[in-house]
Amino acid sequence: MLSTTTYTSLVTDLNRIAQLEHTLGLLGWDEQVNLPSGSAESSASQQSALADIIHREATRPQIGEWLNQLESLSGELTHEQQIVVREARRDYDQGVKIPAEFIARRATLHSNAYHAWVEARAESNFAKYAPFLSANLEMAKEQAGYLGKSDSEAYDYFIDLHDPGLDAAFVEKQFAELKAELVPLVQQITSAPIKGDSHLLKGFPVDKQEQFLRETVAAIGFDFTKGRIDRAVHPFCGGHTGDTRLTTRFDENNPLDSWSSAMHETGHGLYQQGLPANHPGTALGKHVGMAVHESQSRLWENQVGRSRAYWQYWEPRYRTLFPEQLKAITSDQLYLAINTVEISPIRVDADEVTYNLHILLRFEIEKLLFQGKLAVKDLPSAWNQLSKEILGYTPTSDKQGCLQDVHWAGGSFGYFPSYCLGNMMAAQLWYTVRKAIPDLDSQIAHNDFQPLLKWLRTNIHVHGRREDTRAITRRVTGEELGPQSLIRYLKERYLPLYIKS
Ligand code: ZN
């Protein structure tokens, strides 16, 4: 049949383009991990040449013709094939409707904005960055316009770009519900006389930290025959299903940072390794979006990694590797250090409770900027005011406030909500899997993560992008994506630690 031949041609081409994208991904990893100090320009040239080829290949008119044919014959397609065509259309439109001239202009602006941001942040001088942020916002609206979105729909467009199926109204509703319960909970915990102290842990040799980290990462199921873990300035998960590249960083006086970063990135890596490897470039082999990705990283980092059961098994090993450093630290102090909750000005340093408040703040600001209710020049004062209201903290400088994140300098709008939505979904998955595997705690305490990983594989990973963010949450948990499980989880984990009855 015509549709079968056309479908095979489309999928073969999408697979081929995916291989080029994977190659580009490896070049990006190489730049972060291995690059000799004088070779930045050479690497940038390679990456830009390859990105150019990929864009040309992904926007060939032939692909558009195949999509048109398949859409007109959709009755002949299976349900799965229809999903592949639908998602390929979404990607293709992103590629062809945005003019090449715009993409080049945007790349230049983002690069200039990034350098202005680096300088502005170092000097804590917002005025230096403000014109670039204004230009980035205008450009974001222009981009949405090419996809047929009005200025008032631009923010929805960017949220949907990161998390298919979501919009600002949906996020706003979930965040309002979360805020109402989380703000008093944080006040209750941070005003308690009991304090965690993650700075107790000092002088941990890096080679031993790395040994611990490799053992823990392998234990939860990361496949080192199809992946690596290296060092980089910023922890990340790169590569693809067949070759997943993780990075972490080490600090002798902050060993929990390298371990928790590694658990987090491994969570991303396990999702990536669990996606169907035989469908590169199509919806069947892709992840759903950033919120679902974050639900995986945060579940392993927080729900699993910060649990009593986990440390019941790993604390003796930690003490064997660091006998002197942990000699004067009791088990309770160690567990409290791992679960320290405190208001910190910087989002990336925040614990899993207060982290969500940082996201609520950014969402409010993004919404106001896109609605035109906040002028860029007034951003610092709006930020400080909202920070006081939401976090109970007024930044002492813009460096500690509205200049701390790189996202907007790179034009990444609508990305921040994914982090908090990922936390919500992780908690929903956690309560669902605990029903499915009643002795989960005991398995974790015995270092047996296979049943949990298998459950995530079966329910989430193998499905690729067949469903959008809300649909996959509904299918797996039986509930709408929302904050109630996160609130319950944070109360159950942290109130007994800080508010002893
Ligand atoms: Zn992450």
Coordinates of C-alpha atoms and ligand atoms in Angstrom, one line a residue:
M1 CA 0.0 0.0 0.0
L2 CA 1.1 3.5 -0.7
S3 CA 0.8 4.5 3.0
T4 CA 3.1 1.6 4.1
T5 CA 5.9 2.6 1.6
T6 CA 5.6 6.3 2.5
Y7 CA 5.6 5.5 6.2
T8 CA 8.7 3.4 5.9
S9 CA 10.4 6.2 3.9
L10 CA 9.5 8.7 6.6
V11 CA 10.7 6.6 9.5
T12 CA 14.0 5.7 7.7
D13 CA 14.7 9.3 7.2
L14 CA 13.8 10.3 10.8
N15 CA 16.1 7.5 12.0
R16 CA 18.9 8.8 9.9
I17 CA 18.4 12.4 11.2
A18 CA 18.4 11.1 14.7
Q19 CA 21.8 9.5 14.2
L20 CA 23.2 12.9 13.1
E21 CA 21.6 14.5 16.2
H22 CA 23.2 11.9 18.4
T23 CA 26.6 12.7 16.8
L24 CA 26.0 16.4 17.5
G25 CA 25.1 15.5 21.1
L26 CA 28.4 13.6 21.5
L27 CA 30.3 16.6 20.2
G28 CA 28.5 18.7 22.9
W29 CA 29.5 16.2 25.6
D30 CA 33.1 16.2 24.3
E31 CA 33.1 20.0 24.6
Q32 CA 32.1 19.9 28.2
V33 CA 34.2 16.9 29.3
N34 CA 37.4 16.6 27.2
L35 CA 38.0 19.8 25.3
P36 CA 41.7 21.1 25.3
S37 CA 41.7 24.8 26.4
G38 CA 42.7 26.1 23.0
S39 CA 40.2 24.1 20.9
A40 CA 36.9 25.8 21.7
E41 CA 36.7 27.5 18.3
S42 CA 37.4 24.2 16.4
S43 CA 34.6 22.4 18.4
A44 CA 32.2 25.3 17.8
S45 CA 32.8 25.1 14.0
Q46 CA 32.2 21.4 13.9
Q47 CA 29.0 21.7 15.9
S48 CA 27.7 24.6 13.9
A49 CA 28.4 22.8 10.6
L50 CA 26.7 19.7 11.7
A51 CA 23.7 21.6 13.2
D52 CA 23.3 23.3 9.8
I53 CA 23.2 19.9 8.0
I54 CA 20.7 18.6 10.5
H55 CA 18.4 21.5 10.1
R56 CA 18.6 21.2 6.3
E57 CA 17.9 17.5 6.4
A58 CA 15.0 17.8 8.9
T59 CA 13.3 20.5 6.8
R60 CA 13.5 18.9 3.4
P61 CA 10.3 19.4 1.4
Q62 CA 10.2 15.7 0.8
I63 CA 9.4 15.1 4.5
G64 CA 6.6 17.6 4.2
E65 CA 5.2 15.7 1.2
W66 CA 5.4 12.4 3.0
L67 CA 3.6 13.9 6.0
N68 CA 0.9 15.4 3.7
Q69 CA 0.3 12.0 2.1
L70 CA 0.2 10.1 5.4
E71 CA -2.2 12.6 6.9
S72 CA -4.6 12.2 4.0
L73 CA -4.4 8.4 4.3
S74 CA -4.5 8.4 8.1
G75 CA -7.3 5.8 8.1
E76 CA -4.9 3.3 6.7
L77 CA -2.4 3.9 9.5
T78 CA -2.2 2.0 12.8
H79 CA -2.7 3.9 16.1
E80 CA 1.1 3.9 16.6
Q81 CA 1.8 5.1 13.1
Q82 CA -0.6 8.0 13.6
I83 CA 1.3 9.0 16.7
V84 CA 4.6 9.0 14.8
V85 CA 3.1 11.1 12.0
R86 CA 1.5 13.5 14.5
E87 CA 4.8 14.1 16.4
A88 CA 6.8 14.3 13.2
R89 CA 4.5 17.0 12.0
R90 CA 4.9 18.9 15.2
D91 CA 8.7 18.8 14.8
Y92 CA 8.6 19.5 11.1
D93 CA 6.5 22.6 11.5
Q94 CA 8.9 23.9 14.2
G95 CA 11.6 23.5 11.6
V96 CA 10.0 24.9 8.5
K97 CA 7.8 27.6 9.8
I98 CA 10.6 29.4 11.5
P99 CA 12.7 31.2 8.8
A100 CA 16.4 30.4 8.6
E101 CA 17.1 34.2 8.8
F102 CA 15.3 34.3 12.2
I103 CA 17.3 31.3 13.5
A104 CA 20.6 33.0 12.6
R105 CA 19.4 36.3 14.2
R106 CA 18.2 34.5 17.3
A107 CA 21.5 32.6 17.7
T108 CA 23.5 35.8 17.5
L109 CA 21.2 37.5 20.1
H110 CA 21.3 34.5 22.5
S111 CA 25.1 34.5 22.3
N112 CA 25.3 38.3 23.0
A113 CA 22.7 38.0 25.7
Y114 CA 24.6 35.2 27.3
H115 CA 27.9 37.2 27.4
A116 CA 26.0 40.3 28.7
W117 CA 24.4 38.1 31.4
V118 CA 27.8 36.7 32.5
E119 CA 29.2 40.2 32.9
A120 CA 26.0 41.6 34.5
R121 CA 25.9 38.8 37.0
A122 CA 29.6 39.2 37.9
E123 CA 29.0 42.9 38.5
S124 CA 25.5 42.4 39.9
N125 CA 24.5 45.1 37.3
F126 CA 21.0 44.3 35.9
A127 CA 21.0 47.4 33.6
K128 CA 23.7 45.8 31.5
Y129 CA 21.6 42.7 30.8
A130 CA 18.1 44.4 30.6
P131 CA 18.2 45.4 26.9
F132 CA 19.2 41.8 25.9
L133 CA 16.4 40.3 28.0
S134 CA 13.9 42.7 26.4
A135 CA 15.1 41.6 22.9
N136 CA 15.0 38.0 23.9
L137 CA 11.3 38.4 25.0
E138 CA 10.4 40.1 21.7
M139 CA 12.1 37.4 19.8
A140 CA 10.3 34.7 21.8
K141 CA 7.0 36.3 20.8
E142 CA 8.1 36.5 17.2
Q143 CA 9.0 32.8 17.2
A144 CA 5.5 31.9 18.6
G145 CA 4.1 34.1 15.9
Y146 CA 5.6 31.9 13.2
L147 CA 3.7 29.0 14.6
G148 CA 0.5 31.0 14.5
K149 CA 0.4 32.0 18.1
S150 CA -0.6 35.5 19.2
D151 CA 1.4 37.4 21.8
S152 CA -1.1 36.4 24.5
E153 CA -0.6 32.7 23.5
A154 CA 3.3 33.0 23.4
Y155 CA 3.9 31.8 26.9
D156 CA 1.5 28.8 26.4
Y157 CA 3.5 27.9 23.3
F158 CA 6.8 27.8 25.2
I159 CA 5.3 25.7 28.1
D160 CA 3.9 23.3 25.5
L161 CA 7.3 23.2 23.8
H162 CA 8.9 21.8 26.9
D163 CA 5.9 19.8 28.2
P164 CA 3.5 18.8 25.5
G165 CA -0.2 19.3 26.4
L166 CA 0.4 21.9 29.2
D167 CA -0.4 25.6 29.2
A168 CA 0.0 28.5 31.6
A169 CA -3.5 28.3 33.0
F170 CA -3.0 24.6 33.9
V171 CA 0.4 25.4 35.6
E172 CA -1.0 28.4 37.4
K173 CA -3.8 26.3 39.0
Q174 CA -1.4 23.6 40.2
F175 CA 1.1 26.1 41.5
A176 CA -1.5 28.1 43.4
E177 CA -2.7 25.0 45.1
L178 CA 0.9 24.1 46.0
K179 CA 1.8 27.5 47.2
A180 CA -1.1 27.6 49.7
E181 CA 0.3 24.6 51.5
L182 CA 4.0 24.8 50.9
V183 CA 4.7 28.4 52.2
P184 CA 3.4 27.6 55.7
L185 CA 5.1 24.2 55.6
V186 CA 8.5 25.8 54.8
Q187 CA 7.9 28.3 57.6
Q188 CA 7.1 25.5 60.0
I189 CA 10.2 23.6 59.2
T190 CA 12.7 26.4 59.0
S191 CA 11.5 28.0 62.3
A192 CA 11.9 24.7 64.1
P193 CA 14.8 24.5 66.6
I194 CA 16.2 21.4 64.9
K195 CA 18.5 22.3 62.0
G196 CA 20.2 20.1 59.4
D197 CA 23.8 20.9 58.6
S198 CA 25.1 19.6 55.3
H199 CA 28.4 21.5 56.0
L200 CA 29.3 18.9 58.7
L201 CA 30.8 16.7 56.0
K202 CA 34.3 17.9 55.2
G203 CA 37.6 16.6 53.8
F204 CA 36.2 13.7 51.7
P205 CA 38.9 12.6 49.2
V206 CA 37.7 12.9 45.7
D207 CA 38.9 9.4 44.6
K208 CA 36.8 7.8 47.4
Q209 CA 33.8 9.9 46.6
E210 CA 34.0 8.8 43.0
Q211 CA 34.2 5.1 44.1
F212 CA 31.1 5.5 46.3
L213 CA 29.3 7.3 43.5
R214 CA 30.1 4.6 40.9
E215 CA 28.9 1.9 43.2
T216 CA 25.6 3.6 44.0
V217 CA 25.0 4.5 40.4
A218 CA 25.6 0.9 39.2
A219 CA 23.4 -0.4 42.1
I220 CA 20.3 1.5 41.0
G221 CA 20.7 0.0 37.5
F222 CA 22.7 2.4 35.3
D223 CA 24.2 0.3 32.4
F224 CA 27.9 1.1 32.1
T225 CA 28.2 -1.0 29.0
K226 CA 26.0 1.7 27.3
G227 CA 27.0 4.7 29.2
R228 CA 29.7 6.6 31.1
I229 CA 30.0 9.0 34.0
D230 CA 32.6 11.7 33.8
R231 CA 33.5 15.1 35.4
A232 CA 32.2 18.4 34.2
V233 CA 31.7 21.9 35.6
H234 CA 27.9 21.4 35.5
P235 CA 26.3 18.0 36.0
F236 CA 24.2 16.9 33.1
C237 CA 22.9 13.8 31.3
G238 CA 23.6 13.7 27.6
G239 CA 24.0 11.2 24.8
H240 CA 21.1 9.0 23.8
T241 CA 19.5 5.6 24.5
G242 CA 22.4 3.5 23.1
D243 CA 25.1 5.6 24.7
T244 CA 24.2 7.7 27.7
R245 CA 26.7 10.2 29.0
L246 CA 26.4 11.5 32.6
T247 CA 28.6 14.0 34.4
T248 CA 29.1 15.2 37.9
R249 CA 31.5 17.4 39.8
F250 CA 33.4 16.9 43.1
D251 CA 34.1 19.1 46.1
E252 CA 36.1 17.6 49.1
N253 CA 34.0 19.8 51.5
N254 CA 30.6 19.1 49.9
P255 CA 30.4 15.4 49.2
L256 CA 26.6 15.2 49.2
D257 CA 26.5 17.6 46.2
S258 CA 28.4 15.2 43.9
W259 CA 26.5 12.2 45.1
S260 CA 23.0 13.8 44.8
S261 CA 23.9 15.3 41.4
A262 CA 25.0 11.9 40.3
M263 CA 21.7 10.3 41.5
H264 CA 19.8 13.0 39.8
E265 CA 21.6 12.6 36.5
T266 CA 21.4 8.8 36.7
G267 CA 17.6 9.2 37.1
H268 CA 17.6 11.0 33.7
G269 CA 20.0 8.4 32.4
L270 CA 17.9 5.4 33.4
Y271 CA 14.9 7.0 31.6
Q272 CA 17.0 7.5 28.5
Q273 CA 18.4 4.0 28.6
G274 CA 14.9 2.6 29.0
L275 CA 13.4 4.4 26.0
P276 CA 12.8 2.0 23.1
A277 CA 16.2 1.8 21.2
N278 CA 14.7 0.6 18.0
H279 CA 12.8 3.7 17.2
P280 CA 15.4 6.5 17.0
G281 CA 14.0 9.8 15.8
T282 CA 10.3 8.9 16.1
A283 CA 7.8 9.5 18.9
L284 CA 8.0 5.9 19.9
G285 CA 11.6 6.3 21.0
K286 CA 11.5 9.8 22.4
H287 CA 10.9 11.1 26.0
V288 CA 7.6 12.8 26.7
G289 CA 9.0 16.2 27.9
M290 CA 11.0 17.9 30.6
A291 CA 8.5 17.4 33.4
V292 CA 8.4 13.7 32.9
H293 CA 12.2 13.6 32.6
E294 CA 12.5 15.5 35.8
S295 CA 10.1 13.2 37.5
Q296 CA 12.5 10.4 36.8
S297 CA 15.6 12.2 38.0
R298 CA 14.0 13.5 41.1
L299 CA 12.4 10.2 42.1
W300 CA 15.8 8.6 42.2
E301 CA 17.6 11.5 43.8
N302 CA 14.9 12.4 46.4
Q303 CA 12.3 9.8 47.1
V304 CA 14.8 7.0 46.9
G305 CA 18.2 8.6 47.5
R306 CA 17.2 10.6 50.6
S307 CA 15.2 7.9 52.2
R308 CA 16.0 6.1 55.5
A309 CA 15.8 2.8 53.7
Y310 CA 18.4 3.8 51.2
W311 CA 20.9 4.9 53.8
Q312 CA 20.2 1.9 56.0
Y313 CA 22.1 0.0 53.3
W314 CA 24.6 2.6 52.2
E315 CA 25.6 4.3 55.4
P316 CA 27.9 1.4 56.5
R317 CA 29.7 1.5 53.2
Y318 CA 30.0 5.3 53.4
R319 CA 31.6 4.9 56.9
T320 CA 34.0 2.3 55.5
L321 CA 35.2 4.7 52.8
F322 CA 35.3 7.7 55.1
P323 CA 36.0 6.4 58.6
E324 CA 37.8 9.5 60.0
Q325 CA 35.5 12.1 58.4
L326 CA 32.4 10.5 59.8
K327 CA 33.8 9.4 63.1
A328 CA 32.2 12.2 65.1
I329 CA 29.0 12.3 63.1
T330 CA 26.0 10.2 64.3
S331 CA 23.6 8.4 62.0
D332 CA 20.9 10.9 62.9
Q333 CA 23.2 13.9 62.1
L334 CA 24.1 12.3 58.8
Y335 CA 20.5 11.7 57.8
L336 CA 19.6 15.2 58.8
A337 CA 22.5 16.6 56.8
I338 CA 21.2 14.6 53.7
N339 CA 17.8 16.1 54.3
T340 CA 18.8 19.7 55.3
V341 CA 16.0 22.2 54.7
E342 CA 16.9 25.9 54.7
I343 CA 16.0 29.0 52.7
S344 CA 18.9 29.7 50.3
P345 CA 19.0 32.6 47.9
I346 CA 20.2 30.4 45.0
R347 CA 17.8 28.0 43.3
V348 CA 20.4 25.4 42.3
D349 CA 21.6 25.1 45.9
A350 CA 18.1 24.7 47.3
D351 CA 16.8 21.5 49.0
E352 CA 13.8 19.6 47.6
V353 CA 11.3 21.4 49.8
T354 CA 12.3 25.0 49.2
Y355 CA 13.3 24.4 45.6
N356 CA 9.6 24.5 44.6
L357 CA 9.2 28.0 46.0
H358 CA 12.1 29.2 43.7
I359 CA 10.1 27.8 40.7
L360 CA 6.8 29.5 41.8
L361 CA 8.7 32.8 41.9
R362 CA 10.1 32.3 38.3
F363 CA 6.7 31.3 36.9
E364 CA 5.1 34.4 38.3
I365 CA 7.8 36.6 36.7
E366 CA 7.6 34.8 33.3
K367 CA 3.8 35.1 33.3
L368 CA 3.9 38.9 34.1
L369 CA 6.6 39.5 31.5
F370 CA 4.7 37.7 28.7
Q371 CA 1.4 39.3 29.7
G372 CA 3.1 42.7 29.4
K373 CA 2.2 43.5 33.0
L374 CA 5.9 43.8 34.0
A375 CA 8.4 45.9 32.2
V376 CA 11.9 44.4 32.0
K377 CA 13.4 47.5 33.8
D378 CA 11.2 46.8 36.8
L379 CA 12.2 43.1 37.0
P380 CA 14.6 43.4 40.0
S381 CA 12.1 45.1 42.3
A382 CA 9.3 42.7 41.3
W383 CA 11.7 39.8 41.8
N384 CA 12.7 41.0 45.3
Q385 CA 9.1 41.7 46.3
L386 CA 7.9 38.2 45.2
S387 CA 10.9 36.6 46.8
K388 CA 10.0 38.2 50.1
E389 CA 6.4 37.0 49.7
I390 CA 7.1 33.5 48.5
L391 CA 10.5 32.6 50.0
G392 CA 10.4 35.0 52.9
Y393 CA 13.7 36.3 51.8
T394 CA 14.8 39.5 50.1
P395 CA 18.0 39.0 47.9
T396 CA 20.9 41.3 49.0
S397 CA 21.9 41.8 45.4
D398 CA 20.6 41.1 41.8
K399 CA 23.4 38.5 41.6
Q400 CA 21.6 36.6 44.4
G401 CA 18.3 37.5 42.8
C402 CA 17.1 38.0 39.3
L403 CA 20.5 37.5 37.7
Q404 CA 21.2 34.0 39.1
D405 CA 19.8 31.8 36.3
V406 CA 21.2 31.4 32.8
H407 CA 17.8 30.3 31.2
W408 CA 16.4 33.6 30.0
A409 CA 19.7 34.7 28.6
G410 CA 19.5 31.7 26.3
G411 CA 15.9 32.4 25.4
S412 CA 14.7 29.5 27.5
F413 CA 11.2 30.6 28.6
G414 CA 8.6 28.3 30.0
Y415 CA 11.3 25.8 31.1
F416 CA 11.3 26.5 34.9
P417 CA 7.8 25.1 35.5
S418 CA 9.0 21.7 34.4
Y419 CA 11.2 21.3 37.4
C420 CA 8.4 21.7 39.9
L421 CA 5.9 19.7 37.8
G422 CA 8.5 17.0 37.7
N423 CA 8.6 17.1 41.5
M424 CA 4.8 16.7 41.6
M425 CA 4.8 13.8 39.2
A426 CA 7.7 12.1 41.1
A427 CA 5.6 12.2 44.3
Q428 CA 2.5 10.8 42.4
L429 CA 4.6 8.0 41.0
W430 CA 6.1 7.3 44.4
Y431 CA 2.7 6.7 46.0
T432 CA 1.5 4.7 43.0
V433 CA 4.6 2.4 43.0
R434 CA 4.4 1.9 46.7
K435 CA 0.9 0.4 46.2
A436 CA 2.2 -1.8 43.4
I437 CA 5.3 -2.9 45.3
P438 CA 4.2 -3.0 49.0
D439 CA 7.7 -4.1 50.3
L440 CA 9.5 -1.4 48.3
D441 CA 11.2 0.1 51.4
S442 CA 12.5 -3.3 52.4
Q443 CA 13.8 -3.9 48.8
I444 CA 15.6 -0.5 48.9
A445 CA 17.1 -1.3 52.3
H446 CA 18.5 -4.5 50.8
N447 CA 19.9 -2.6 47.8
D448 CA 17.5 -4.2 45.4
F449 CA 16.2 -1.6 42.9
Q450 CA 15.3 -4.0 40.1
P451 CA 11.5 -4.1 40.9
L452 CA 11.3 -0.3 41.1
L453 CA 13.3 0.2 37.9
K454 CA 11.2 -2.5 36.1
W455 CA 8.0 -0.8 37.2
L456 CA 9.3 2.6 35.8
R457 CA 10.4 0.9 32.6
T458 CA 7.1 -0.9 32.0
N459 CA 4.8 2.1 33.0
I460 CA 6.8 5.0 31.7
H461 CA 10.0 4.4 29.7
V462 CA 8.9 1.9 27.1
H463 CA 6.0 4.1 26.0
G464 CA 8.2 6.8 24.6
R465 CA 6.1 9.8 23.5
R466 CA 2.9 8.0 22.8
E467 CA 1.1 10.2 25.3
D468 CA 1.5 13.8 26.5
T469 CA 2.4 14.9 30.0
R470 CA -1.1 14.8 31.5
A471 CA -2.2 11.6 29.7
I472 CA 0.8 9.6 30.9
T473 CA 0.3 10.8 34.5
R474 CA -3.3 9.9 34.3
R475 CA -2.7 6.4 32.9
V476 CA 0.0 5.5 35.4
T477 CA -1.3 7.1 38.6
G478 CA -5.0 7.2 37.9
E479 CA -4.9 11.0 38.8
E480 CA -4.5 14.3 37.1
L481 CA -1.0 15.8 37.4
G482 CA -1.2 17.9 40.5
P483 CA 0.5 19.0 43.8
Q484 CA -1.4 16.9 46.5
S485 CA 1.0 13.9 46.5
L486 CA 4.0 16.2 46.6
I487 CA 2.6 18.1 49.6
R488 CA 1.8 14.8 51.3
Y489 CA 5.3 13.4 50.6
L490 CA 7.1 16.5 51.9
K491 CA 5.0 16.5 55.1
E492 CA 5.6 12.8 55.7
R493 CA 9.3 13.0 55.1
Y494 CA 10.2 16.3 56.8
L495 CA 7.8 16.9 59.6
P496 CA 8.9 13.9 61.7
L497 CA 12.5 15.0 61.2
Y498 CA 12.1 18.6 62.2
I499 CA 8.9 18.7 64.3
K500 CA 9.2 15.8 66.7
S501 CA 5.9 15.2 68.5
Ligands
ZN1 ZN 17.3 17.3 35.9

